[in-house]
XYZ file of N, CA and C in Angstrom:
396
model
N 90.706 167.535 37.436
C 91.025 167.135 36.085
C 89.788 166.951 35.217
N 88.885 166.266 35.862
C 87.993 165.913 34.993
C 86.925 166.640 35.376
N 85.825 167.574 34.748
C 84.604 168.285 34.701
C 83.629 167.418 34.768
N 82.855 166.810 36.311
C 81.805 165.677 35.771
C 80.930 167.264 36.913
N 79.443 166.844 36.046
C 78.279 167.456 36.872
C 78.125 167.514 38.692
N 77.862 168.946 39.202
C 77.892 168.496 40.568
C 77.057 167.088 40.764
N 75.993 166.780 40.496
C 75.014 165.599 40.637
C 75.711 164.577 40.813
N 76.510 164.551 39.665
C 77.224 162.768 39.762
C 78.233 163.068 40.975
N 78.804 164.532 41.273
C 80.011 164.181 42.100
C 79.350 164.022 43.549
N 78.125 164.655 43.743
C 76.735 164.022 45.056
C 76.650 163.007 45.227
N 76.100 162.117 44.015
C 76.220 160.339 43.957
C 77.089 159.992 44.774
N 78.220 160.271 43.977
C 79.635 159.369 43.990
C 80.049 159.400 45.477
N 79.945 160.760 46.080
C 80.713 160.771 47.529
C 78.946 160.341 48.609
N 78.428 160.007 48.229
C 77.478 159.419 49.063
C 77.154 158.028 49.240
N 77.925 157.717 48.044
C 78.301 156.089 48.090
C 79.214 155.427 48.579
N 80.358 156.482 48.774
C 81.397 156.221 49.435
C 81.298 157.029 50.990
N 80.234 157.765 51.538
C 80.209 157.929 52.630
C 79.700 156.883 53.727
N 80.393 156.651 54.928
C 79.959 155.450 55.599
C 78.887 156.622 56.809
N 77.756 155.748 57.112
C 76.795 156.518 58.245
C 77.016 156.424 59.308
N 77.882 155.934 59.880
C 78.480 155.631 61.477
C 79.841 156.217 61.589
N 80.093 156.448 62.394
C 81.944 157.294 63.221
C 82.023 155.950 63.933
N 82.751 154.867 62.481
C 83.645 153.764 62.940
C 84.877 153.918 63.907
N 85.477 155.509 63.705
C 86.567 155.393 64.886
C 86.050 156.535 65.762
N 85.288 155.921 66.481
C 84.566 156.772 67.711
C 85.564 156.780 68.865
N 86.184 157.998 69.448
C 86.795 157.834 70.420
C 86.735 156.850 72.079
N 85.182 156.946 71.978
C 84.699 156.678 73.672
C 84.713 154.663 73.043
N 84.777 153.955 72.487
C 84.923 152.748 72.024
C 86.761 152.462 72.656
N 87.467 153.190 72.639
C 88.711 152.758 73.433
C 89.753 152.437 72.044
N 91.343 151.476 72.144
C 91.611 151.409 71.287
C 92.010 150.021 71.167
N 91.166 149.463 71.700
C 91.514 147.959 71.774
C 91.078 147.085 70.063
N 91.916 146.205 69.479
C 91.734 145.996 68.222
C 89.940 145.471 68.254
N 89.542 145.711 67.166
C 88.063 146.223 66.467
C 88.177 144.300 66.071
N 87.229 143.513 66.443
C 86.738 142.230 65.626
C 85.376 141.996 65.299
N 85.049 141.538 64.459
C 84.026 141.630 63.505
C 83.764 139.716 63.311
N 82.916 139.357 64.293
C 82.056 138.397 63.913
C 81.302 137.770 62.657
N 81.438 137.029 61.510
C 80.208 136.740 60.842
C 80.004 135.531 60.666
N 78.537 135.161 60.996
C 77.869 133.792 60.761
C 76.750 134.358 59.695
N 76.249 133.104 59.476
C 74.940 133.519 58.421
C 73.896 133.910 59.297
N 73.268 133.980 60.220
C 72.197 134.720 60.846
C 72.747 135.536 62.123
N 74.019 135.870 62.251
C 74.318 136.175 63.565
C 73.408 135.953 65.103
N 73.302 134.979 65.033
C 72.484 134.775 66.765
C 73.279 133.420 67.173
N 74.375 132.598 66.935
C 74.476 132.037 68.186
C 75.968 131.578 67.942
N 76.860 131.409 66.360
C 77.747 131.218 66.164
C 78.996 132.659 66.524
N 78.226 133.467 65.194
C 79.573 134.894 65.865
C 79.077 135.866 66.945
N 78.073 135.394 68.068
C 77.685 136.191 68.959
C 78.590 135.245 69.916
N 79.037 134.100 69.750
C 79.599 133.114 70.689
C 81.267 134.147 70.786
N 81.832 134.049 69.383
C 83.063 134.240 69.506
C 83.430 136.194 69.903
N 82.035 137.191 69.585
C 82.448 138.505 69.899
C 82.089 138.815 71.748
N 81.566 137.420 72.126
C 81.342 137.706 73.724
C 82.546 137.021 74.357
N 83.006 135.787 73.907
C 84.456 135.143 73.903
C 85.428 135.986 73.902
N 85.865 136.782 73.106
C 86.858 137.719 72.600
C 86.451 139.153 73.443
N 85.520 139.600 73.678
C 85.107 140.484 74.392
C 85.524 140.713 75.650
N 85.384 139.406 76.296
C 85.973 138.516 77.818
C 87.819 138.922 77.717
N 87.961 138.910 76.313
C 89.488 138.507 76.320
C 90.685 140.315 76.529
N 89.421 141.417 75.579
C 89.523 142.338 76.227
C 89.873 143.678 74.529
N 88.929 143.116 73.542
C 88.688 142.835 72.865
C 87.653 143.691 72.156
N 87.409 145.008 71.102
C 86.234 145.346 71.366
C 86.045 144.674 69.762
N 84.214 144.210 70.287
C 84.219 142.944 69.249
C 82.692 143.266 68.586
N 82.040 142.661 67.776
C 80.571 142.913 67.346
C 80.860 141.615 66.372
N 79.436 141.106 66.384
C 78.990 140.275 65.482
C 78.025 140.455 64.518
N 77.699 139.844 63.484
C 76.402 140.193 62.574
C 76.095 139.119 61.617
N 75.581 138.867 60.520
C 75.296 137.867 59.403
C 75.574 137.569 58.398
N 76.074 137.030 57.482
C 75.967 137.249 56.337
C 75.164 137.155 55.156
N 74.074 135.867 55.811
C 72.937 135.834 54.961
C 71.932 137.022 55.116
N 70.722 137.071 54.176
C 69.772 138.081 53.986
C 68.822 138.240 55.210
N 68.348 137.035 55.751
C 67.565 137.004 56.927
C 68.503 137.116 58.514
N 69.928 138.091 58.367
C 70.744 137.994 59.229
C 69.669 138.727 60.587
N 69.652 138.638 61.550
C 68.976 139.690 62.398
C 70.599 140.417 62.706
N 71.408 141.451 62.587
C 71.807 142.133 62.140
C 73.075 141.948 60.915
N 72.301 142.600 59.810
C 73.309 142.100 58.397
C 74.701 142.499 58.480
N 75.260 142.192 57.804
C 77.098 142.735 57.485
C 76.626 144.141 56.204
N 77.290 145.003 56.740
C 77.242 146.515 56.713
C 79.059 146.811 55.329
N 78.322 147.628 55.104
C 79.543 148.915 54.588
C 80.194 149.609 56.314
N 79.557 149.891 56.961
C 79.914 150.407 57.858
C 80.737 149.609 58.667
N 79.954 147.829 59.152
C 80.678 147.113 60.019
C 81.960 147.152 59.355
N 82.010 146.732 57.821
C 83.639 146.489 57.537
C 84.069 147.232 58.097
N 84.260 148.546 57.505
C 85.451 149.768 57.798
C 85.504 149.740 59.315
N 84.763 149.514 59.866
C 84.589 149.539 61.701
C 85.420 148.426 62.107
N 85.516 147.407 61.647
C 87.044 146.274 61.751
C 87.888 146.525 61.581
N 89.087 145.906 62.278
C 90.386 145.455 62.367
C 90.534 144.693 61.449
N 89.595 143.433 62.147
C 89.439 141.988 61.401
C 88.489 141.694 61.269
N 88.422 141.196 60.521
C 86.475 140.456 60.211
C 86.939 138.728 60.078
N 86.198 138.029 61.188
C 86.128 137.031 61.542
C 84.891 136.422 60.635
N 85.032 135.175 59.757
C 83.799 134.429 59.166
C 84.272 133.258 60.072
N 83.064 132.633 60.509
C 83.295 131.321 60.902
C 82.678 130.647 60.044
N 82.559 130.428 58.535
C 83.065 129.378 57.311
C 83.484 129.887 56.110
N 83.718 128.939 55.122
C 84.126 129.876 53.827
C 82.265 130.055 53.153
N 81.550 129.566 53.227
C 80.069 129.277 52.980
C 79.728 130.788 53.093
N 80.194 131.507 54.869
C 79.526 132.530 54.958
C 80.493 133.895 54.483
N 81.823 133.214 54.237
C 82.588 134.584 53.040
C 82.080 134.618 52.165
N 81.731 133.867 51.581
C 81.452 133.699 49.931
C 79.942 134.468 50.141
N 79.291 134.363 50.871
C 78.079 135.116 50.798
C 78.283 136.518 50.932
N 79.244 136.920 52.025
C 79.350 138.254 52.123
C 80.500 138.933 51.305
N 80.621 138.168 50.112
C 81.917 138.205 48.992
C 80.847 138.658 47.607
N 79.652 138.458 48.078
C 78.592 138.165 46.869
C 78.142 139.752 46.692
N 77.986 140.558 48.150
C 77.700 141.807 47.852
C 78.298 142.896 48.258
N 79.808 142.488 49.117
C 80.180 143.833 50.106
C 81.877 143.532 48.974
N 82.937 144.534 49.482
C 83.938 144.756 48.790
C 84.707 143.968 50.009
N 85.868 143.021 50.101
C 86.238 142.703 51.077
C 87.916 142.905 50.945
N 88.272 143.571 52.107
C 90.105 143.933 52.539
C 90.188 142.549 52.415
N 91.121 141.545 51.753
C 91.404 140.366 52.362
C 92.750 140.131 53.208
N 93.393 141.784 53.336
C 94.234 141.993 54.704
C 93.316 141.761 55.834
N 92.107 142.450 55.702
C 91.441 141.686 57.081
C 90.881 140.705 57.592
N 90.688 139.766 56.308
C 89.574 138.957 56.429
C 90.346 137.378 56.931
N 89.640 136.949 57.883
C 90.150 135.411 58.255
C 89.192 134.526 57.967
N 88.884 133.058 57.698
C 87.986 132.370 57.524
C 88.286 131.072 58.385
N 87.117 130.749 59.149
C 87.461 129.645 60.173
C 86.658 128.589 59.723
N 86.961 127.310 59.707
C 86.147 126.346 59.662
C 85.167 125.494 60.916
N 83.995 126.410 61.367
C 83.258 126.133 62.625
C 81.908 125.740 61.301
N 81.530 124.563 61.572
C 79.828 123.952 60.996
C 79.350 124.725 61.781
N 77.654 124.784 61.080
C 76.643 125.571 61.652
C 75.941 124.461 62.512
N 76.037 124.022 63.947
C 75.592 123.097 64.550
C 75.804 122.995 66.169
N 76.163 124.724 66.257
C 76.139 124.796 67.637
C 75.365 125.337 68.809
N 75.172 125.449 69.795
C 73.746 126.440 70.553
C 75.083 127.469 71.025
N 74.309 128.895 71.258
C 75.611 129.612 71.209
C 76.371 129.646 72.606
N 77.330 129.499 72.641
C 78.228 129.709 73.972
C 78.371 128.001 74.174
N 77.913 127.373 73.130
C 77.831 125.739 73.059
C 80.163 125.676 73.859
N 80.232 124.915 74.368
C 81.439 124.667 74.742
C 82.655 124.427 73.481
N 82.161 123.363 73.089
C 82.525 122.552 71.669
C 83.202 123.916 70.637
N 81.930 124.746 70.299
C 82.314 126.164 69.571
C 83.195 127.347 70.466
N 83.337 127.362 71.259
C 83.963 128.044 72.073
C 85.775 127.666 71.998
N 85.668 126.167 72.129
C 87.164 125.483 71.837
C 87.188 125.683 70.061
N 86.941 125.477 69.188
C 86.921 126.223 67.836
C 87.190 127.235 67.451
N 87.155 128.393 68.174
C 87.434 129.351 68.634
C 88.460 129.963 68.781
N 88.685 129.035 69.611
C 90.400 129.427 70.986
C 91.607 128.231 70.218
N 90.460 127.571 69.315
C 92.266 126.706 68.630
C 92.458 127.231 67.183
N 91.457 127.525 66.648
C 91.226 128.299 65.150
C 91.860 129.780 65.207
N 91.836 130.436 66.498
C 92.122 131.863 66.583
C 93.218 132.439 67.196
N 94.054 131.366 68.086
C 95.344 131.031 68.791
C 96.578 131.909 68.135
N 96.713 132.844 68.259
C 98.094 133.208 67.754
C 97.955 133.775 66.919
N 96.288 134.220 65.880
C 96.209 135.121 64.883
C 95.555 136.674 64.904
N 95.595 136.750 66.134
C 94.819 138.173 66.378
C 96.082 138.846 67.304
């Protein structure tokens, strides 16, 4: 319909191309969960090794800037569900990514645990009971 320059139509589908094969066959078809804390190292690495156990294929990541691995264009689409364990760390990853809020759950876990801490583990399993 509309005549736009090849250039812009280059842009456009390169912005909307994701760099990973989110539905990779050899990954299995067990539902996709998506971890996020603000630095991913000890809160949503707790609940994607938890859930992992459960049988689960799971990944975690960050939502803040200094995440050691950030929340992606790619991780979304690579979810089922995207797990935040607070509203603190939606709202951050609300600040720059587009979010399904068919997928999105928000748990209320404080940032105050060592990971695989017990305490966060039961947070977990009573926050997540019956919704996955």
């Amino acid at each position: 319909l509309f005549n736009y320059p090849s250039f812009f139509m280059t842009k456009t589908q390169d912005i909307f191309t994701l760099t990973a094969p989110y539905n990779n066959p050899y990954q299995g078809t067990s539902k996709r969960l998506l971890f996020v804390c603000s630095a991913g190292l000890l809160r949503s690495p707790t609940g994607a090794h938890l859930y992992a156990k459960k049988g689960y294929n799971t990944r975690s990541c960050g939502s803040a800037e200094y995440a050691l691995i950030p929340l992606s264009a790619n991780l979304i689409a690579w979810a089922d569900k995207i797990i935040f364990v607070n509203e603190e760390n939606y709202k951050q990853a609300n600040e720059h990514h587009f979010m399904d809020n068919n997928k999105v759950m928000v748990l209320d876990i404080p940032d105050n645990y060592e990971y695989n801490h017990p305490e966060l583990i039961e947070h977990f399993e009573r926050q997540l009971e019956g919704h996955l």
